[in-house]
PDB file of C-alpha atoms and ligand atoms in Angstrom:
ATOM      1  CA  MET A   4      10.123 -17.719  14.609  1.00 92.00           C
ATOM      2  CA  GLU A   5       9.627 -14.699  12.422  1.00 96.00           C
ATOM      3  CA  ARG A   6      11.903 -11.694  12.968  1.00 98.00           C
ATOM      4  CA  ILE A   7      10.561  -8.907  10.800  1.00 98.00           C
ATOM      5  CA  LEU A   8      12.194  -5.749   9.505  1.00 98.00           C
ATOM      6  CA  ILE A   9       9.855  -3.022   8.277  1.00 98.00           C
ATOM      7  CA  THR A  10      11.349  -0.278   6.137  1.00 98.00           C
ATOM      8  CA  GLY A  11       9.354   2.929   5.752  1.00 98.00           C
ATOM      9  CA  ALA A  12       7.824   1.910   9.059  1.00 98.00           C
ATOM     10  CA  LEU A  13       6.502   5.351   9.987  1.00 97.00           C
ATOM     11  CA  GLY A  14       4.299   5.558   6.892  1.00 96.00           C
ATOM     12  CA  GLN A  15       0.582   4.843   6.624  1.00 95.00           C
ATOM     13  CA  LEU A  16       0.927   1.057   6.396  1.00 97.00           C
ATOM     14  CA  GLY A  17       4.062   0.592   8.472  1.00 97.00           C
ATOM     15  CA  GLN A  18       2.569   1.986  11.653  1.00 96.00           C
ATOM     16  CA  GLU A  19      -0.388  -0.368  11.383  1.00 97.00           C
ATOM     17  CA  PHE A  20       1.769  -3.421  10.695  1.00 98.00           C
ATOM     18  CA  ILE A  21       3.898  -2.544  13.737  1.00 98.00           C
ATOM     19  CA  LYS A  22       0.776  -2.502  15.923  1.00 97.00           C
ATOM     20  CA  TYR A  23      -0.315  -5.859  14.545  1.00 98.00           C
ATOM     21  CA  PHE A  24       3.060  -7.549  15.072  1.00 98.00           C
ATOM     22  CA  ILE A  25       3.484  -6.185  18.594  1.00 98.00           C
ATOM     23  CA  LYS A  26      -0.030  -7.263  19.542  1.00 98.00           C
ATOM     24  CA  ASN A  27       0.680 -10.757  18.258  1.00 98.00           C
ATOM     25  CA  ASN A  28       4.077 -11.072  19.929  1.00 97.00           C
ATOM     26  CA  ILE A  29       5.976 -11.174  16.661  1.00 98.00           C
ATOM     27  CA  TYR A  30       9.417  -9.618  16.734  1.00 98.00           C
ATOM     28  CA  VAL A  31       9.564  -6.414  14.664  1.00 98.00           C
ATOM     29  CA  LEU A  32      12.374  -3.979  13.963  1.00 98.00           C
ATOM     30  CA  ALA A  33      10.980  -0.725  12.600  1.00 98.00           C
ATOM     31  CA  SER A  34      13.155   1.525  10.482  1.00 98.00           C
ATOM     32  CA  ASP A  35      12.614   4.791   8.714  1.00 98.00           C
ATOM     33  CA  ILE A  36      14.599   7.744   7.470  1.00 97.00           C
ATOM     34  CA  ARG A  37      13.436   9.824  10.459  1.00 96.00           C
ATOM     35  CA  SER A  38      12.891   9.104  14.131  1.00 97.00           C
ATOM     36  CA  PRO A  39       9.352   8.583  15.426  1.00 96.00           C
ATOM     37  CA  LYS A  40       7.688  11.494  17.241  1.00 94.00           C
ATOM     38  CA  ASN A  41       6.465   9.179  19.972  1.00 91.00           C
ATOM     39  CA  LYS A  42       8.358   6.204  21.260  1.00 91.00           C
ATOM     40  CA  LEU A  43       7.401   2.917  19.608  1.00 95.00           C
ATOM     41  CA  ASN A  44       6.932  -0.302  21.554  1.00 95.00           C
ATOM     42  CA  CYS A  45       9.432  -2.117  19.383  1.00 98.00           C
ATOM     43  CA  ASP A  46      13.061  -1.773  18.309  1.00 98.00           C
ATOM     44  CA  PHE A  47      13.629   1.163  15.996  1.00 98.00           C
ATOM     45  CA  GLU A  48      16.592   2.218  13.860  1.00 98.00           C
ATOM     46  CA  VAL A  49      16.967   5.266  11.658  1.00 98.00           C
ATOM     47  CA  ALA A  50      18.047   3.970   8.256  1.00 98.00           C
ATOM     48  CA  ASN A  51      18.040   5.247   4.704  1.00 98.00           C
ATOM     49  CA  ALA A  52      16.802   2.434   2.445  1.00 97.00           C
ATOM     50  CA  MET A  53      19.192   3.711  -0.239  1.00 97.00           C
ATOM     51  CA  ASP A  54      22.078   2.735   2.043  1.00 98.00           C
ATOM     52  CA  ILE A  55      22.586  -0.957   1.366  1.00 98.00           C
ATOM     53  CA  GLU A  56      25.371  -1.405   3.934  1.00 98.00           C
ATOM     54  CA  ARG A  57      23.210   0.030   6.679  1.00 98.00           C
ATOM     55  CA  LEU A  58      20.340  -2.300   5.756  1.00 98.00           C
ATOM     56  CA  ASP A  59      22.686  -5.246   5.607  1.00 98.00           C
ATOM     57  CA  ASN A  60      24.059  -4.457   9.071  1.00 98.00           C
ATOM     58  CA  LEU A  61      20.591  -4.182  10.542  1.00 98.00           C
ATOM     59  CA  VAL A  62      19.519  -7.497   9.058  1.00 98.00           C
ATOM     60  CA  LYS A  63      22.579  -9.181  10.551  1.00 98.00           C
ATOM     61  CA  LYS A  64      22.498  -7.412  13.908  1.00 98.00           C
ATOM     62  CA  TYR A  65      18.834  -8.187  14.565  1.00 98.00           C
ATOM     63  CA  LYS A  66      18.827 -11.629  12.905  1.00 98.00           C
ATOM     64  CA  ILE A  67      16.031 -10.624  10.538  1.00 98.00           C
ATOM     65  CA  ASN A  68      14.389 -13.344   8.437  1.00 98.00           C
ATOM     66  CA  THR A  69      11.392 -11.487   6.946  1.00 98.00           C
ATOM     67  CA  ILE A  70      11.226  -8.027   5.387  1.00 98.00           C
ATOM     68  CA  TYR A  71       8.266  -5.747   4.730  1.00 98.00           C
ATOM     69  CA  HIS A  72       9.727  -3.159   2.396  1.00 98.00           C
ATOM     70  CA  LEU A  73       7.276  -0.261   2.515  1.00 98.00           C
ATOM     71  CA  VAL A  74       9.463   2.647   1.392  1.00 97.00           C
ATOM     72  CA  ALA A  75       7.860   4.550  -1.508  1.00 95.00           C
ATOM     73  CA  ILE A  76       7.007   7.946  -2.893  1.00 95.00           C
ATOM     74  CA  LEU A  77       3.322   7.775  -3.864  1.00 95.00           C
ATOM     75  CA  SER A  78       1.612   8.785  -7.099  1.00 96.00           C
ATOM     76  CA  ALA A  79       0.910  12.506  -6.731  1.00 96.00           C
ATOM     77  CA  LYS A  80       4.082  13.365  -4.803  1.00 96.00           C
ATOM     78  CA  GLY A  81       6.089  11.282  -7.278  1.00 97.00           C
ATOM     79  CA  GLU A  82       5.159  13.562 -10.160  1.00 97.00           C
ATOM     80  CA  GLU A  83       6.937  16.518  -8.489  1.00 96.00           C
ATOM     81  CA  ASN A  84      10.283  14.913  -9.148  1.00 96.00           C
ATOM     82  CA  PRO A  85      10.033  11.747 -11.245  1.00 98.00           C
ATOM     83  CA  PHE A  86      13.805  11.164 -11.233  1.00 98.00           C
ATOM     84  CA  ASN A  87      13.992  11.166  -7.470  1.00 97.00           C
ATOM     85  CA  SER A  88      10.898   9.010  -7.168  1.00 97.00           C
ATOM     86  CA  TRP A  89      12.238   6.389  -9.538  1.00 98.00           C
ATOM     87  CA  LYS A  90      15.563   6.400  -7.729  1.00 98.00           C
ATOM     88  CA  LEU A  91      14.087   5.980  -4.279  1.00 97.00           C
ATOM     89  CA  ASN A  92      11.398   3.476  -5.263  1.00 97.00           C
ATOM     90  CA  MET A  93      13.668   1.268  -7.383  1.00 98.00           C
ATOM     91  CA  GLU A  94      17.077   1.543  -5.731  1.00 98.00           C
ATOM     92  CA  SER A  95      15.666   0.762  -2.321  1.00 98.00           C
ATOM     93  CA  PHE A  96      13.825  -2.208  -3.861  1.00 98.00           C
ATOM     94  CA  GLN A  97      17.026  -3.492  -5.457  1.00 98.00           C
ATOM     95  CA  ASN A  98      18.888  -3.061  -2.162  1.00 98.00           C
ATOM     96  CA  ILE A  99      16.317  -5.153  -0.350  1.00 98.00           C
ATOM     97  CA  ILE A 100      16.559  -7.890  -2.971  1.00 98.00           C
ATOM     98  CA  GLU A 101      20.339  -7.963  -2.787  1.00 97.00           C
ATOM     99  CA  ILE A 102      20.531  -8.186   0.984  1.00 98.00           C
ATOM    100  CA  SER A 103      17.709 -10.727   0.979  1.00 98.00           C
ATOM    101  CA  ILE A 104      19.717 -13.005  -1.286  1.00 97.00           C
ATOM    102  CA  THR A 105      22.958 -12.666   0.664  1.00 97.00           C
ATOM    103  CA  ASN A 106      21.277 -13.029   4.060  1.00 98.00           C
ATOM    104  CA  LYS A 107      18.914 -15.812   2.966  1.00 97.00           C
ATOM    105  CA  ILE A 108      15.787 -13.909   3.983  1.00 98.00           C
ATOM    106  CA  ASN A 109      12.746 -16.231   4.060  1.00 96.00           C
ATOM    107  CA  LYS A 110      10.033 -13.898   2.875  1.00 97.00           C
ATOM    108  CA  ILE A 111       9.718 -10.377   1.566  1.00 98.00           C
ATOM    109  CA  PHE A 112       6.578  -8.290   1.205  1.00 98.00           C
ATOM    110  CA  TRP A 113       6.513  -5.403  -1.233  1.00 98.00           C
ATOM    111  CA  PRO A 114       3.316  -3.464  -1.919  1.00 98.00           C
ATOM    112  CA  SER A 115       2.310  -2.772  -5.483  1.00 98.00           C
ATOM    113  CA  SER A 116      -0.598  -0.530  -6.388  1.00 98.00           C
ATOM    114  CA  ILE A 117      -3.557   0.179  -8.643  1.00 98.00           C
ATOM    115  CA  ALA A 118      -1.156   2.691 -10.208  1.00 98.00           C
ATOM    116  CA  VAL A 119       0.227  -0.161 -12.371  1.00 98.00           C
ATOM    117  CA  PHE A 120      -2.962  -0.035 -14.443  1.00 98.00           C
ATOM    118  CA  GLY A 121      -3.645   2.440 -17.214  1.00 98.00           C
ATOM    119  CA  THR A 122      -6.125   3.485 -19.861  1.00 98.00           C
ATOM    120  CA  LYS A 123      -5.718   0.177 -21.720  1.00 98.00           C
ATOM    121  CA  SER A 124      -6.343  -2.016 -18.669  1.00 98.00           C
ATOM    122  CA  GLY A 125     -10.154  -2.220 -18.959  1.00 98.00           C
ATOM    123  CA  LEU A 126     -10.751   0.254 -16.175  1.00 98.00           C
ATOM    124  CA  GLU A 127     -14.442  -0.539 -15.617  1.00 98.00           C
ATOM    125  CA  ASN A 128     -13.369  -3.707 -13.807  1.00 98.00           C
ATOM    126  CA  VAL A 129      -9.694  -4.632 -14.199  1.00 98.00           C
ATOM    127  CA  ASN A 130      -8.851  -8.297 -14.196  1.00 98.00           C
ATOM    128  CA  GLN A 131      -5.705  -9.883 -12.794  1.00 98.00           C
ATOM    129  CA  ASP A 132      -3.710  -9.826 -15.976  1.00 97.00           C
ATOM    130  CA  PRO A 133      -4.688  -6.923 -18.224  1.00 98.00           C
ATOM    131  CA  VAL A 134      -2.560  -4.719 -20.482  1.00 98.00           C
ATOM    132  CA  LEU A 135      -0.574  -2.492 -18.126  1.00 98.00           C
ATOM    133  CA  ASN A 136       0.226   1.052 -19.245  1.00 98.00           C
ATOM    134  CA  PRO A 137       0.795   3.109 -16.092  1.00 98.00           C
ATOM    135  CA  SER A 138       0.706   6.890 -16.425  1.00 97.00           C
ATOM    136  CA  THR A 139       2.722   7.961 -13.367  1.00 98.00           C
ATOM    137  CA  ILE A 140       6.343   7.405 -12.403  1.00 98.00           C
ATOM    138  CA  TYR A 141       4.993   5.713  -9.271  1.00 98.00           C
ATOM    139  CA  GLY A 142       2.967   3.288 -11.381  1.00 98.00           C
ATOM    140  CA  ILE A 143       5.919   2.663 -13.669  1.00 98.00           C
ATOM    141  CA  SER A 144       8.151   1.870 -10.677  1.00 98.00           C
ATOM    142  CA  LYS A 145       5.499  -0.457  -9.232  1.00 98.00           C
ATOM    143  CA  LEU A 146       5.109  -2.261 -12.546  1.00 98.00           C
ATOM    144  CA  SER A 147       8.884  -2.615 -12.851  1.00 98.00           C
ATOM    145  CA  GLY A 148       8.995  -3.994  -9.313  1.00 98.00           C
ATOM    146  CA  GLU A 149       6.313  -6.534 -10.197  1.00 98.00           C
ATOM    147  CA  LYS A 150       8.338  -7.706 -13.189  1.00 98.00           C
ATOM    148  CA  LEU A 151      11.469  -7.922 -11.063  1.00 98.00           C
ATOM    149  CA  ILE A 152       9.594  -9.934  -8.454  1.00 97.00           C
ATOM    150  CA  SER A 153       8.810 -12.720 -10.924  1.00 95.00           C
ATOM    151  CA  TYR A 154      12.349 -12.554 -12.270  1.00 96.00           C
ATOM    152  CA  TYR A 155      14.085 -12.716  -8.886  1.00 95.00           C
ATOM    153  CA  ASN A 156      11.712 -15.313  -7.486  1.00 93.00           C
ATOM    154  CA  ASN A 157      12.629 -17.467 -10.423  1.00 92.00           C
ATOM    155  CA  LYS A 158      16.308 -16.804 -10.664  1.00 95.00           C
ATOM    156  CA  PHE A 159      17.199 -16.858  -6.969  1.00 94.00           C
ATOM    157  CA  ASP A 160      14.352 -18.889  -5.577  1.00 85.00           C
ATOM    158  CA  LEU A 161      13.355 -15.980  -3.363  1.00 93.00           C
ATOM    159  CA  ASP A 162       9.906 -15.642  -1.846  1.00 96.00           C
ATOM    160  CA  ILE A 163       8.904 -12.046  -2.576  1.00 97.00           C
ATOM    161  CA  ARG A 164       5.176 -11.397  -2.425  1.00 98.00           C
ATOM    162  CA  SER A 165       3.121  -8.426  -3.457  1.00 98.00           C
ATOM    163  CA  LEU A 166      -0.416  -7.028  -3.447  1.00 98.00           C
ATOM    164  CA  ARG A 167      -1.826  -4.296  -5.662  1.00 98.00           C
ATOM    165  CA  TYR A 168      -3.315  -2.078  -2.994  1.00 98.00           C
ATOM    166  CA  PRO A 169      -6.119   0.280  -3.914  1.00 98.00           C
ATOM    167  CA  GLY A 170      -6.439   3.528  -1.902  1.00 98.00           C
ATOM    168  CA  ILE A 171      -5.888   2.619   1.742  1.00 97.00           C
ATOM    169  CA  ILE A 172      -8.203   4.374   4.198  1.00 97.00           C
ATOM    170  CA  SER A 173      -6.812   4.942   7.683  1.00 96.00           C
ATOM    171  CA  PHE A 174      -7.044   7.673  10.273  1.00 91.00           C
ATOM    172  CA  GLU A 175      -4.569   6.923  13.048  1.00 89.00           C
ATOM    173  CA  SER A 176      -1.799   6.720  10.485  1.00 89.00           C
ATOM    174  CA  LYS A 177      -2.036   9.117   7.569  1.00 86.00           C
ATOM    175  CA  PRO A 178      -1.122   8.669   3.917  1.00 86.00           C
ATOM    176  CA  GLY A 179       0.843  11.344   2.142  1.00 86.00           C
ATOM    177  CA  GLY A 180       1.182  12.320  -1.484  1.00 93.00           C
ATOM    178  CA  GLY A 181      -1.399   9.908  -2.910  1.00 95.00           C
ATOM    179  CA  THR A 182      -4.275  10.398  -5.341  1.00 97.00           C
ATOM    180  CA  THR A 183      -6.681   8.551  -3.059  1.00 97.00           C
ATOM    181  CA  ASP A 184      -5.900  10.714   0.011  1.00 96.00           C
ATOM    182  CA  TYR A 185      -9.005  12.836  -0.619  1.00 97.00           C
ATOM    183  CA  VAL A 186     -11.126  10.261   1.236  1.00 97.00           C
ATOM    184  CA  MET A 187      -9.419  10.914   4.551  1.00 96.00           C
ATOM    185  CA  GLU A 188      -9.171  14.649   3.946  1.00 97.00           C
ATOM    186  CA  MET A 189     -12.891  14.950   3.151  1.00 97.00           C
ATOM    187  CA  ILE A 190     -13.965  12.875   6.140  1.00 96.00           C
ATOM    188  CA  GLU A 191     -11.757  14.844   8.525  1.00 95.00           C
ATOM    189  CA  SER A 192     -12.935  18.239   7.273  1.00 96.00           C
ATOM    190  CA  LEU A 193     -16.619  17.379   7.241  1.00 96.00           C
ATOM    191  CA  LYS A 194     -16.406  15.712  10.625  1.00 94.00           C
ATOM    192  CA  LYS A 195     -15.304  19.080  12.012  1.00 95.00           C
ATOM    193  CA  GLY A 196     -18.123  20.816  10.146  1.00 95.00           C
ATOM    194  CA  GLU A 197     -15.630  22.445   7.767  1.00 97.00           C
ATOM    195  CA  ASN A 198     -15.873  22.699   3.987  1.00 97.00           C
ATOM    196  CA  TYR A 199     -13.537  20.611   1.856  1.00 98.00           C
ATOM    197  CA  THR A 200     -12.043  21.436  -1.540  1.00 98.00           C
ATOM    198  CA  CYS A 201     -11.718  18.147  -3.384  1.00 98.00           C
ATOM    199  CA  PHE A 202      -8.902  17.725  -5.896  1.00 98.00           C
ATOM    200  CA  LEU A 203     -10.824  15.048  -7.803  1.00 98.00           C
ATOM    201  CA  ASN A 204     -13.910  15.402  -9.929  1.00 98.00           C
ATOM    202  CA  LYS A 205     -17.115  14.430  -8.104  1.00 98.00           C
ATOM    203  CA  ASN A 206     -17.597  11.380 -10.319  1.00 98.00           C
ATOM    204  CA  SER A 207     -14.056   9.963 -10.208  1.00 98.00           C
ATOM    205  CA  ARG A 208     -14.639   6.420  -9.054  1.00 98.00           C
ATOM    206  CA  LEU A 209     -11.692   4.623  -7.420  1.00 98.00           C
ATOM    207  CA  PRO A 210     -11.274   1.397  -5.459  1.00 98.00           C
ATOM    208  CA  MET A 211     -10.524   1.637  -1.736  1.00 98.00           C
ATOM    209  CA  LEU A 212      -9.601  -0.640   1.137  1.00 98.00           C
ATOM    210  CA  TYR A 213      -9.975  -0.042   4.859  1.00 98.00           C
ATOM    211  CA  ILE A 214      -6.724  -0.379   6.790  1.00 98.00           C
ATOM    212  CA  ASN A 215      -7.889  -3.342   8.908  1.00 98.00           C
ATOM    213  CA  ASP A 216      -8.612  -5.288   5.729  1.00 98.00           C
ATOM    214  CA  ALA A 217      -5.264  -4.231   4.261  1.00 98.00           C
ATOM    215  CA  VAL A 218      -3.331  -5.455   7.293  1.00 98.00           C
ATOM    216  CA  MET A 219      -5.284  -8.654   7.917  1.00 98.00           C
ATOM    217  CA  GLY A 220      -5.368  -9.499   4.209  1.00 98.00           C
ATOM    218  CA  THR A 221      -1.626  -9.025   3.884  1.00 98.00           C
ATOM    219  CA  ILE A 222      -0.938 -11.185   6.924  1.00 98.00           C
ATOM    220  CA  LYS A 223      -3.205 -13.908   5.566  1.00 98.00           C
ATOM    221  CA  TYR A 224      -1.505 -13.755   2.176  1.00 98.00           C
ATOM    222  CA  MET A 225       1.985 -13.819   3.694  1.00 98.00           C
ATOM    223  CA  SER A 226       1.147 -16.898   5.727  1.00 97.00           C
ATOM    224  CA  THR A 227      -0.326 -18.852   2.794  1.00 98.00           C
ATOM    225  CA  ASP A 228       1.630 -21.822   1.495  1.00 97.00           C
ATOM    226  CA  LYS A 229       3.664 -20.674  -1.485  1.00 96.00           C
ATOM    227  CA  ILE A 230       2.404 -23.589  -3.522  1.00 96.00           C
ATOM    228  CA  LYS A 231      -1.136 -22.205  -3.454  1.00 98.00           C
ATOM    229  CA  LEU A 232      -0.109 -18.870  -4.955  1.00 97.00           C
ATOM    230  CA  SER A 233      -0.713 -19.019  -8.687  1.00 97.00           C
ATOM    231  CA  VAL A 234       0.013 -15.322  -9.248  1.00 97.00           C
ATOM    232  CA  LYS A 235       3.765 -14.834  -9.246  1.00 94.00           C
ATOM    233  CA  ASP A 236       3.960 -11.044  -9.393  1.00 96.00           C
ATOM    234  CA  SER A 237       1.198  -9.174  -7.535  1.00 98.00           C
ATOM    235  CA  TYR A 238      -2.421  -9.973  -6.632  1.00 98.00           C
ATOM    236  CA  ASN A 239      -5.361  -7.639  -7.254  1.00 98.00           C
ATOM    237  CA  ILE A 240      -7.273  -6.943  -4.053  1.00 98.00           C
ATOM    238  CA  THR A 241     -10.064  -4.502  -3.283  1.00 98.00           C
ATOM    239  CA  GLY A 242     -12.594  -3.438  -0.683  1.00 98.00           C
ATOM    240  CA  PHE A 243     -15.173  -1.143  -2.290  1.00 98.00           C
ATOM    241  CA  SER A 244     -15.326   1.552  -4.968  1.00 98.00           C
ATOM    242  CA  ILE A 245     -16.586   5.094  -4.403  1.00 98.00           C
ATOM    243  CA  THR A 246     -16.716   8.553  -5.947  1.00 98.00           C
ATOM    244  CA  PRO A 247     -16.154  11.795  -4.005  1.00 98.00           C
ATOM    245  CA  LEU A 248     -19.843  12.618  -4.496  1.00 98.00           C
ATOM    246  CA  GLU A 249     -20.976   9.280  -3.043  1.00 98.00           C
ATOM    247  CA  LEU A 250     -18.699   9.772  -0.059  1.00 98.00           C
ATOM    248  CA  PHE A 251     -20.015  13.317   0.450  1.00 98.00           C
ATOM    249  CA  GLU A 252     -23.616  12.119   0.308  1.00 98.00           C
ATOM    250  CA  LYS A 253     -22.919   9.374   2.831  1.00 97.00           C
ATOM    251  CA  LEU A 254     -21.274  11.889   5.157  1.00 97.00           C
ATOM    252  CA  LYS A 255     -24.295  14.206   4.898  1.00 96.00           C
ATOM    253  CA  GLU A 256     -26.564  11.266   5.697  1.00 95.00           C
ATOM    254  CA  ILE A 257     -24.556  10.646   8.886  1.00 94.00           C
ATOM    255  CA  GLY A 258     -25.077  14.264   9.863  1.00 94.00           C
ATOM    256  CA  CYS A 259     -21.850  15.993   8.787  1.00 95.00           C
ATOM    257  CA  LYS A 260     -22.357  19.675   8.132  1.00 92.00           C
ATOM    258  CA  GLY A 261     -19.524  20.878   5.851  1.00 94.00           C
ATOM    259  CA  ASN A 262     -19.791  21.232   2.105  1.00 96.00           C
ATOM    260  CA  VAL A 263     -17.567  19.943  -0.698  1.00 98.00           C
ATOM    261  CA  ILE A 264     -16.227  22.154  -3.472  1.00 98.00           C
ATOM    262  CA  TYR A 265     -14.725  20.384  -6.475  1.00 98.00           C
ATOM    263  CA  LYS A 266     -11.516  21.772  -7.928  1.00 98.00           C
ATOM    264  CA  PRO A 267      -9.975  18.916  -9.895  1.00 98.00           C
ATOM    265  CA  ASP A 268      -6.233  19.285 -10.436  1.00 97.00           C
ATOM    266  CA  PHE A 269      -3.515  17.047 -11.952  1.00 97.00           C
ATOM    267  CA  ARG A 270      -4.494  14.280  -9.539  1.00 98.00           C
ATOM    268  CA  ASN A 271      -7.810  13.956 -11.332  1.00 98.00           C
ATOM    269  CA  LYS A 272      -5.866  13.169 -14.511  1.00 98.00           C
ATOM    270  CA  ILE A 273      -4.059  10.406 -12.624  1.00 98.00           C
ATOM    271  CA  ALA A 274      -7.368   9.076 -11.276  1.00 98.00           C
ATOM    272  CA  LYS A 275      -8.746   8.862 -14.820  1.00 98.00           C
ATOM    273  CA  THR A 276      -6.049   6.288 -15.645  1.00 98.00           C
ATOM    274  CA  TRP A 277      -6.878   4.111 -12.628  1.00 98.00           C
ATOM    275  CA  PRO A 278      -9.518   1.390 -12.259  1.00 98.00           C
ATOM    276  CA  LYS A 279     -13.078   2.089 -11.240  1.00 98.00           C
ATOM    277  CA  LYS A 280     -13.377  -1.443  -9.971  1.00 98.00           C
ATOM    278  CA  ILE A 281     -11.041  -4.369  -9.421  1.00 98.00           C
ATOM    279  CA  ASP A 282     -11.582  -8.047  -9.968  1.00 98.00           C
ATOM    280  CA  ASP A 283      -9.842  -9.801  -7.094  1.00 98.00           C
ATOM    281  CA  SER A 284     -11.132 -13.310  -7.796  1.00 98.00           C
ATOM    282  CA  PHE A 285      -7.623 -14.831  -7.998  1.00 98.00           C
ATOM    283  CA  ALA A 286      -6.858 -13.663  -4.470  1.00 98.00           C
ATOM    284  CA  LYS A 287     -10.230 -14.969  -3.302  1.00 98.00           C
ATOM    285  CA  ARG A 288      -9.613 -18.334  -4.898  1.00 98.00           C
ATOM    286  CA  ASP A 289      -5.918 -18.835  -4.052  1.00 98.00           C
ATOM    287  CA  TRP A 290      -5.663 -17.589  -0.484  1.00 98.00           C
ATOM    288  CA  LYS A 291      -9.295 -16.982   0.528  1.00 98.00           C
ATOM    289  CA  TRP A 292      -9.023 -13.208   0.469  1.00 98.00           C
ATOM    290  CA  LYS A 293     -12.139 -11.410   1.636  1.00 98.00           C
ATOM    291  CA  ALA A 294     -12.695  -7.775   2.585  1.00 98.00           C
ATOM    292  CA  ASP A 295     -14.798  -7.240   5.701  1.00 98.00           C
ATOM    293  CA  TYR A 296     -15.212  -3.478   5.390  1.00 98.00           C
ATOM    294  CA  GLY A 297     -17.450  -1.731   2.869  1.00 97.00           C
ATOM    295  CA  LEU A 298     -18.025   2.029   2.964  1.00 97.00           C
ATOM    296  CA  ASN A 299     -20.590   1.776   5.789  1.00 96.00           C
ATOM    297  CA  GLU A 300     -18.324  -0.367   7.978  1.00 97.00           C
ATOM    298  CA  THR A 301     -15.374   1.928   7.270  1.00 97.00           C
ATOM    299  CA  LEU A 302     -17.332   5.008   8.278  1.00 96.00           C
ATOM    300  CA  LYS A 303     -18.636   3.254  11.365  1.00 95.00           C
ATOM    301  CA  GLU A 304     -15.023   2.739  12.490  1.00 93.00           C
ATOM    302  CA  THR A 305     -14.224   6.339  11.740  1.00 89.00           C
ATOM    303  CA  PHE A 306     -17.125   7.796  13.673  1.00 87.00           C
ATOM    304  CA  LYS A 307     -16.795   5.458  16.676  1.00 82.00           C
TER     305      LYS A 307
HETATM  306  N1  LIG B  21      -2.904   5.318  -2.595  1.00 56.70           N
HETATM  307  C1  LIG B  21      -1.923   5.326  -3.647  1.00 56.70           C
HETATM  308  C2  LIG B  21      -1.841   6.662  -4.280  1.00 56.70           C
HETATM  309  O1  LIG B  21      -2.851   7.331  -4.314  1.00 56.70           O
HETATM  310  C3  LIG B  21      -2.243   4.278  -4.667  1.00 56.70           C
HETATM  311  O2  LIG B  21      -1.366   3.232  -4.542  1.00 56.70           O
HETATM  312  O3  LIG B  21      -0.826   7.013  -4.789  1.00 56.70           O
END
């Protein structure tokens, strides 16, 4: 029986994984650096992922055998203080690895990101194994994590798995500090009939994934036999690619009234180093990955 610890559980992904595990009667212990505003329907502990003793105690106390380590400072926020971002992203990762080895944790999930790619990665349609030259401290920490994953899996026979998430689109749980957050911001403003000032150029194309696909895909991947997984660091996955202008036009088509003003800032520079499209054929082949939500399906969910 799985007993799952989620770190960074109150973030965009964590909240959705909690819902999934509760719904499917899987034991989950949620932890975050702050308490939830509303009571969760699962065990919750305040814990700083930099505090290895605290994590170790929680794993022992709740007999945890699987960890979803979701703590991270995202791309745009990360650039405000690269030293802090590196410290949080990497030290918490190392802590999880260490306690996983000592407590014989069965499986660990750690999200990577499209931020690992860079200008040399063949951004028109990045394959699984391109040159990686990330431009942000977030991307550099994700790439380092990917390298450590193959190293630790090898050296300690751990089972750490990872997916390179594109921008995740969700509305009940919100992202924070990412370069792809404009999607949710634009939809929310225009839905209310308000104007939106977009921090990306109208033609910045980026890959996206609707939250339901992100959660279901991750669960499918985590339950695949290890032997079938040919990629030992992190799999490319994607839903659909869009530009701010295409999203705006779709929203107008649906009847939204607000306008979009483009004021690209430093986040547009980050976006320029990220893929326009992603080739996720390895994930499709190895563990039958398939996205169910394109832009139309995603918007349908949003305007339900
Ligand atoms: N959504 C993330 C970001 O924009 C990408 O991993 O930082």
